[in-house]
PDB file of C-alpha atoms in Angstrom:
ATOM      1  CA  MET A   1      25.725  82.489  53.471  1.00  0.00           C
ATOM      2  CA  GLU A   2      25.062  82.751  57.204  1.00  0.00           C
ATOM      3  CA  HIS A   3      25.812  85.955  59.027  1.00  0.00           C
ATOM      4  CA  PHE A   4      25.664  87.157  62.614  1.00  0.00           C
ATOM      5  CA  SER A   5      22.472  88.914  63.597  1.00  0.00           C
ATOM      6  CA  ALA A   6      21.230  90.652  66.724  1.00  0.00           C
ATOM      7  CA  ALA A   7      17.685  89.479  65.986  1.00  0.00           C
ATOM      8  CA  SER A   8      17.805  86.831  68.718  1.00  0.00           C
ATOM      9  CA  VAL A   9      17.068  89.525  71.301  1.00  0.00           C
ATOM     10  CA  LYS A  10      13.472  89.406  70.013  1.00  0.00           C
ATOM     11  CA  PHE A  11      13.012  85.674  70.478  1.00  0.00           C
ATOM     12  CA  PRO A  12      12.678  84.002  73.892  1.00  0.00           C
ATOM     13  CA  PHE A  13      13.368  80.307  74.481  1.00  0.00           C
ATOM     14  CA  TRP A  14       9.639  79.527  74.116  1.00  0.00           C
ATOM     15  CA  PHE A  15       9.867  75.922  75.371  1.00  0.00           C
ATOM     16  CA  LYS A  16       6.162  75.522  76.201  1.00  0.00           C
ATOM     17  CA  GLU A  17       5.192  76.838  72.770  1.00  0.00           C
ATOM     18  CA  PHE A  18       7.864  74.734  71.053  1.00  0.00           C
ATOM     19  CA  THR A  19       6.511  71.609  72.766  1.00  0.00           C
ATOM     20  CA  GLN A  20       2.952  72.331  71.611  1.00  0.00           C
ATOM     21  CA  ILE A  21       3.982  72.996  68.006  1.00  0.00           C
ATOM     22  CA  MET A  22       6.153  69.862  67.996  1.00  0.00           C
ATOM     23  CA  GLU A  23       3.070  67.889  69.037  1.00  0.00           C
ATOM     24  CA  TRP A  24       1.111  69.232  66.072  1.00  0.00           C
ATOM     25  CA  TYR A  25       4.071  68.708  63.748  1.00  0.00           C
ATOM     26  CA  VAL A  26       4.714  65.113  64.826  1.00  0.00           C
ATOM     27  CA  GLU A  27       0.978  64.315  64.556  1.00  0.00           C
ATOM     28  CA  ASP A  28       0.360  65.484  60.995  1.00  0.00           C
ATOM     29  CA  ASP A  29       3.346  67.383  59.594  1.00  0.00           C
ATOM     30  CA  ASN A  30       0.986  69.917  57.974  1.00  0.00           C
ATOM     31  CA  TRP A  31       2.399  73.422  58.297  1.00  0.00           C
ATOM     32  CA  GLU A  32      -0.626  75.039  56.682  1.00  0.00           C
ATOM     33  CA  ASP A  33      -2.845  73.793  59.510  1.00  0.00           C
ATOM     34  CA  ILE A  34      -0.255  74.685  62.134  1.00  0.00           C
ATOM     35  CA  ASN A  35       0.098  78.216  60.747  1.00  0.00           C
ATOM     36  CA  THR A  36      -3.704  78.587  60.761  1.00  0.00           C
ATOM     37  CA  ARG A  37      -3.847  77.621  64.445  1.00  0.00           C
ATOM     38  CA  ILE A  38      -1.052  80.021  65.355  1.00  0.00           C
ATOM     39  CA  ILE A  39      -1.893  83.028  63.187  1.00  0.00           C
ATOM     40  CA  ASP A  40      -5.603  82.941  62.350  1.00  0.00           C
ATOM     41  CA  GLU A  41      -6.926  81.221  65.467  1.00  0.00           C
ATOM     42  CA  ARG A  42      -4.406  83.042  67.719  1.00  0.00           C
ATOM     43  CA  TYR A  43      -3.717  79.904  69.772  1.00  0.00           C
ATOM     44  CA  PHE A  44      -0.825  81.525  71.692  1.00  0.00           C
ATOM     45  CA  LYS A  45      -2.633  84.856  72.171  1.00  0.00           C
ATOM     46  CA  PHE A  46       0.161  87.236  71.195  1.00  0.00           C
ATOM     47  CA  SER A  47      -0.734  90.914  71.463  1.00  0.00           C
ATOM     48  CA  SER A  48      -0.606  91.696  67.747  1.00  0.00           C
ATOM     49  CA  ARG A  49      -0.759  89.962  64.386  1.00  0.00           C
ATOM     50  CA  PRO A  50       2.783  91.073  63.364  1.00  0.00           C
ATOM     51  CA  ARG A  51       4.152  89.593  66.605  1.00  0.00           C
ATOM     52  CA  THR A  52       2.215  86.378  65.966  1.00  0.00           C
ATOM     53  CA  VAL A  53       3.510  86.135  62.384  1.00  0.00           C
ATOM     54  CA  SER A  54       7.087  86.743  63.574  1.00  0.00           C
ATOM     55  CA  PHE A  55       6.708  84.049  66.252  1.00  0.00           C
ATOM     56  CA  CYS A  56       5.238  81.615  63.724  1.00  0.00           C
ATOM     57  CA  SER A  57       8.112  82.194  61.301  1.00  0.00           C
ATOM     58  CA  GLU A  58      10.726  81.679  64.025  1.00  0.00           C
ATOM     59  CA  MET A  59       9.133  78.462  65.286  1.00  0.00           C
ATOM     60  CA  THR A  60       8.718  77.097  61.763  1.00  0.00           C
ATOM     61  CA  HIS A  61      12.428  77.672  61.118  1.00  0.00           C
ATOM     62  CA  ARG A  62      13.404  76.112  64.441  1.00  0.00           C
ATOM     63  CA  ILE A  63      11.392  72.944  64.017  1.00  0.00           C
ATOM     64  CA  THR A  64      12.058  72.368  60.324  1.00  0.00           C
ATOM     65  CA  SER A  65      15.799  72.741  61.016  1.00  0.00           C
ATOM     66  CA  LEU A  66      15.728  69.543  63.089  1.00  0.00           C
ATOM     67  CA  SER A  67      16.354  66.116  61.606  1.00  0.00           C
ATOM     68  CA  ALA A  68      13.411  63.743  61.244  1.00  0.00           C
ATOM     69  CA  GLN A  69      15.101  61.421  63.758  1.00  0.00           C
ATOM     70  CA  THR A  70      15.280  64.221  66.345  1.00  0.00           C
ATOM     71  CA  CYS A  71      11.594  65.073  65.878  1.00  0.00           C
ATOM     72  CA  ASP A  72      10.630  61.400  66.103  1.00  0.00           C
ATOM     73  CA  ILE A  73      12.258  60.940  69.530  1.00  0.00           C
ATOM     74  CA  PHE A  74      11.061  64.236  71.014  1.00  0.00           C
ATOM     75  CA  TYR A  75       8.190  62.723  73.003  1.00  0.00           C
ATOM     76  CA  SER A  76      10.133  59.661  74.106  1.00  0.00           C
ATOM     77  CA  VAL A  77      12.884  61.599  75.923  1.00  0.00           C
ATOM     78  CA  ASP A  78      12.585  63.433  79.230  1.00  0.00           C
ATOM     79  CA  THR A  79      11.961  67.160  79.636  1.00  0.00           C
ATOM     80  CA  ASP A  80      15.668  67.940  80.107  1.00  0.00           C
ATOM     81  CA  ASN A  81      16.489  66.395  76.731  1.00  0.00           C
ATOM     82  CA  GLN A  82      13.456  68.069  75.121  1.00  0.00           C
ATOM     83  CA  LYS A  83      14.856  71.410  76.268  1.00  0.00           C
ATOM     84  CA  LEU A  84      18.185  70.525  74.651  1.00  0.00           C
ATOM     85  CA  ILE A  85      16.348  69.763  71.406  1.00  0.00           C
ATOM     86  CA  ASN A  86      14.738  73.202  71.580  1.00  0.00           C
ATOM     87  CA  LEU A  87      18.176  74.745  72.124  1.00  0.00           C
ATOM     88  CA  MET A  88      19.559  72.727  69.201  1.00  0.00           C
ATOM     89  CA  SER A  89      16.825  74.119  66.968  1.00  0.00           C
ATOM     90  CA  ILE A  90      17.904  77.647  67.945  1.00  0.00           C
ATOM     91  CA  MET A  91      21.567  76.782  67.335  1.00  0.00           C
ATOM     92  CA  ASN A  92      20.671  75.382  63.913  1.00  0.00           C
ATOM     93  CA  ILE A  93      19.251  78.669  62.671  1.00  0.00           C
ATOM     94  CA  ASN A  94      21.178  81.232  64.728  1.00  0.00           C
ATOM     95  CA  LEU A  95      24.897  81.582  64.008  1.00  0.00           C
ATOM     96  CA  LEU A  96      25.490  83.723  67.097  1.00  0.00           C
ATOM     97  CA  VAL A  97      24.012  81.145  69.466  1.00  0.00           C
ATOM     98  CA  ARG A  98      25.762  78.255  67.697  1.00  0.00           C
ATOM     99  CA  THR A  99      29.138  80.037  67.788  1.00  0.00           C
ATOM    100  CA  PHE A 100      28.703  80.884  71.461  1.00  0.00           C
ATOM    101  CA  MET A 101      27.879  77.286  72.344  1.00  0.00           C
ATOM    102  CA  ILE A 102      30.786  75.856  70.355  1.00  0.00           C
ATOM    103  CA  GLU A 103      33.412  78.411  71.370  1.00  0.00           C
ATOM    104  CA  GLU A 104      32.404  79.405  74.898  1.00  0.00           C
ATOM    105  CA  PHE A 105      30.101  76.847  76.482  1.00  0.00           C
ATOM    106  CA  ARG A 106      32.082  73.834  75.243  1.00  0.00           C
ATOM    107  CA  GLN A 107      35.331  75.452  76.402  1.00  0.00           C
ATOM    108  CA  GLU A 108      33.956  75.928  79.904  1.00  0.00           C
ATOM    109  CA  LEU A 109      33.063  72.232  80.096  1.00  0.00           C
ATOM    110  CA  LEU A 110      36.484  71.253  78.717  1.00  0.00           C
ATOM    111  CA  LEU A 111      38.338  73.395  81.258  1.00  0.00           C
ATOM    112  CA  GLY A 112      36.105  72.288  84.106  1.00  0.00           C
ATOM    113  CA  ASP A 113      35.610  75.898  85.214  1.00  0.00           C
ATOM    114  CA  ALA A 114      31.836  75.471  84.881  1.00  0.00           C
ATOM    115  CA  LYS A 115      31.210  79.189  85.246  1.00  0.00           C
ATOM    116  CA  ILE A 116      30.769  81.861  82.585  1.00  0.00           C
ATOM    117  CA  GLU A 117      31.521  85.239  84.060  1.00  0.00           C
ATOM    118  CA  ASP A 118      30.428  88.547  82.605  1.00  0.00           C
ATOM    119  CA  PHE A 119      33.966  89.484  81.507  1.00  0.00           C
ATOM    120  CA  GLU A 120      34.146  86.247  79.486  1.00  0.00           C
ATOM    121  CA  LEU A 121      30.919  87.110  77.681  1.00  0.00           C
ATOM    122  CA  GLN A 122      32.249  90.607  77.065  1.00  0.00           C
ATOM    123  CA  ALA A 123      35.456  89.156  75.582  1.00  0.00           C
ATOM    124  CA  PHE A 124      33.411  86.846  73.330  1.00  0.00           C
ATOM    125  CA  PHE A 125      31.502  89.804  71.896  1.00  0.00           C
ATOM    126  CA  ARG A 126      34.616  91.990  71.581  1.00  0.00           C
ATOM    127  CA  ASN A 127      36.298  89.255  69.555  1.00  0.00           C
ATOM    128  CA  LEU A 128      33.181  88.848  67.420  1.00  0.00           C
ATOM    129  CA  GLN A 129      33.046  92.579  66.707  1.00  0.00           C
ATOM    130  CA  ALA A 130      36.729  92.649  65.820  1.00  0.00           C
ATOM    131  CA  THR A 131      36.485  89.768  63.358  1.00  0.00           C
ATOM    132  CA  HIS A 132      33.033  90.079  61.756  1.00  0.00           C
ATOM    133  CA  GLU A 133      32.021  93.222  59.929  1.00  0.00           C
ATOM    134  CA  GLU A 134      28.278  92.774  60.496  1.00  0.00           C
ATOM    135  CA  THR A 135      28.760  92.877  64.282  1.00  0.00           C
ATOM    136  CA  ALA A 136      31.140  95.842  64.409  1.00  0.00           C
ATOM    137  CA  GLN A 137      28.347  98.412  64.683  1.00  0.00           C
ATOM    138  CA  TRP A 138      26.477  96.731  67.527  1.00  0.00           C
ATOM    139  CA  THR A 139      25.982  99.198  70.359  1.00  0.00           C
ATOM    140  CA  ASP A 140      26.766  98.448  74.003  1.00  0.00           C
ATOM    141  CA  GLU A 141      23.016  98.241  74.608  1.00  0.00           C
ATOM    142  CA  THR A 142      22.621  95.617  71.868  1.00  0.00           C
ATOM    143  CA  VAL A 143      25.547  93.587  73.216  1.00  0.00           C
ATOM    144  CA  ASN A 144      24.120  93.718  76.739  1.00  0.00           C
ATOM    145  CA  ARG A 145      20.733  92.524  75.482  1.00  0.00           C
ATOM    146  CA  LEU A 146      22.383  89.697  73.535  1.00  0.00           C
ATOM    147  CA  LYS A 147      24.374  88.683  76.618  1.00  0.00           C
ATOM    148  CA  GLY A 148      21.106  88.499  78.547  1.00  0.00           C
ATOM    149  CA  THR A 149      19.509  86.416  75.789  1.00  0.00           C
ATOM    150  CA  LEU A 150      22.401  83.926  75.749  1.00  0.00           C
ATOM    151  CA  LYS A 151      22.288  83.587  79.531  1.00  0.00           C
ATOM    152  CA  ASN A 152      18.531  83.044  79.464  1.00  0.00           C
ATOM    153  CA  TYR A 153      18.842  80.391  76.748  1.00  0.00           C
ATOM    154  CA  LEU A 154      21.377  78.512  78.881  1.00  0.00           C
ATOM    155  CA  VAL A 155      19.282  78.733  82.034  1.00  0.00           C
ATOM    156  CA  GLU A 156      15.983  77.860  80.343  1.00  0.00           C
ATOM    157  CA  SER A 157      17.581  74.908  78.543  1.00  0.00           C
ATOM    158  CA  GLY A 158      18.735  73.545  81.909  1.00  0.00           C
ATOM    159  CA  LEU A 159      22.424  74.061  81.126  1.00  0.00           C
ATOM    160  CA  ALA A 160      23.061  76.742  83.750  1.00  0.00           C
ATOM    161  CA  THR A 161      21.808  78.570  86.790  1.00  0.00           C
ATOM    162  CA  PHE A 162      22.250  82.226  87.662  1.00  0.00           C
ATOM    163  CA  ILE A 163      24.788  83.248  90.301  1.00  0.00           C
ATOM    164  CA  GLY A 164      24.444  87.015  90.411  1.00  0.00           C
ATOM    165  CA  ASN A 165      25.431  88.272  86.955  1.00  0.00           C
ATOM    166  CA  ASP A 166      27.390  85.100  86.210  1.00  0.00           C
ATOM    167  CA  ILE A 167      26.096  81.677  85.251  1.00  0.00           C
ATOM    168  CA  GLN A 168      27.064  78.318  86.712  1.00  0.00           C
ATOM    169  CA  ILE A 169      27.099  75.605  84.063  1.00  0.00           C
ATOM    170  CA  ILE A 170      25.308  72.294  84.546  1.00  0.00           C
ATOM    171  CA  ARG A 171      26.673  69.383  82.531  1.00  0.00           C
ATOM    172  CA  PRO A 172      23.760  67.773  80.674  1.00  0.00           C
ATOM    173  CA  LEU A 173      22.915  64.079  80.735  1.00  0.00           C
ATOM    174  CA  LEU A 174      22.115  63.179  77.137  1.00  0.00           C
ATOM    175  CA  ASP A 175      19.614  60.444  76.385  1.00  0.00           C
ATOM    176  CA  PRO A 176      21.313  57.815  74.160  1.00  0.00           C
ATOM    177  CA  ARG A 177      18.519  58.287  71.609  1.00  0.00           C
ATOM    178  CA  LEU A 178      19.295  61.997  71.403  1.00  0.00           C
ATOM    179  CA  GLU A 179      23.013  61.227  71.075  1.00  0.00           C
ATOM    180  CA  ALA A 180      22.227  58.956  68.129  1.00  0.00           C
ATOM    181  CA  ALA A 181      20.010  61.618  66.557  1.00  0.00           C
ATOM    182  CA  ILE A 182      22.747  64.247  66.919  1.00  0.00           C
ATOM    183  CA  GLU A 183      25.316  61.906  65.369  1.00  0.00           C
ATOM    184  CA  GLY A 184      23.030  61.485  62.362  1.00  0.00           C
ATOM    185  CA  SER A 185      22.252  65.193  62.018  1.00  0.00           C
ATOM    186  CA  ASN A 186      23.893  68.004  60.073  1.00  0.00           C
ATOM    187  CA  HIS A 187      25.585  69.168  63.285  1.00  0.00           C
ATOM    188  CA  PRO A 188      27.362  66.199  64.911  1.00  0.00           C
ATOM    189  CA  GLU A 189      29.643  68.746  66.623  1.00  0.00           C
ATOM    190  CA  TYR A 190      26.795  69.384  69.080  1.00  0.00           C
ATOM    191  CA  LEU A 191      27.834  66.182  70.840  1.00  0.00           C
ATOM    192  CA  ALA A 192      31.182  67.808  71.598  1.00  0.00           C
ATOM    193  CA  VAL A 193      29.352  70.905  72.843  1.00  0.00           C
ATOM    194  CA  PHE A 194      27.087  69.042  75.253  1.00  0.00           C
ATOM    195  CA  ASN A 195      29.666  66.475  76.350  1.00  0.00           C
ATOM    196  CA  GLY A 196      32.535  68.959  76.665  1.00  0.00           C
ATOM    197  CA  ARG A 197      35.016  67.092  74.536  1.00  0.00           C
TER     198      ARG A 197
END
């Protein structure tokens, strides 16, 4: 059973790295070779082996969470849609990010407000802590770091820009091939998230 975790504070968006690993994955689909490049050959030059192993595990989970159709179209869509695919991979494996996108981001598009202010993020986390036991003990520092992570994910995925502490939402333009891939995935509700419906 999925549960909420604060672990996402450790994991950046990593789009450049995601793109490189997707290239290897689409070429030969051999995770043993990919893991060797990342961990043993230190392709991404992380500062320590534990950090490299943690990165490798996260990226493996992200990419293997995607449907075959989504992986197949990755290099035929533009960079904006590739960034959305990266975000989808994070949503697939991270309940906090997925819940935020479905409950908060989608709502902002629906209402047409197109801005997520800090008090709205604070209310999202207060509600989470009131309704989910595993989040109740998160400290203010943890919540602030998670708020920063969510904002960065939105900005780096091309779905928002910073305006001071708040973020201005940018409605994405989905490639029809990505729309079809989402419809055929385990999370067709992502169409509602990105289209605001």
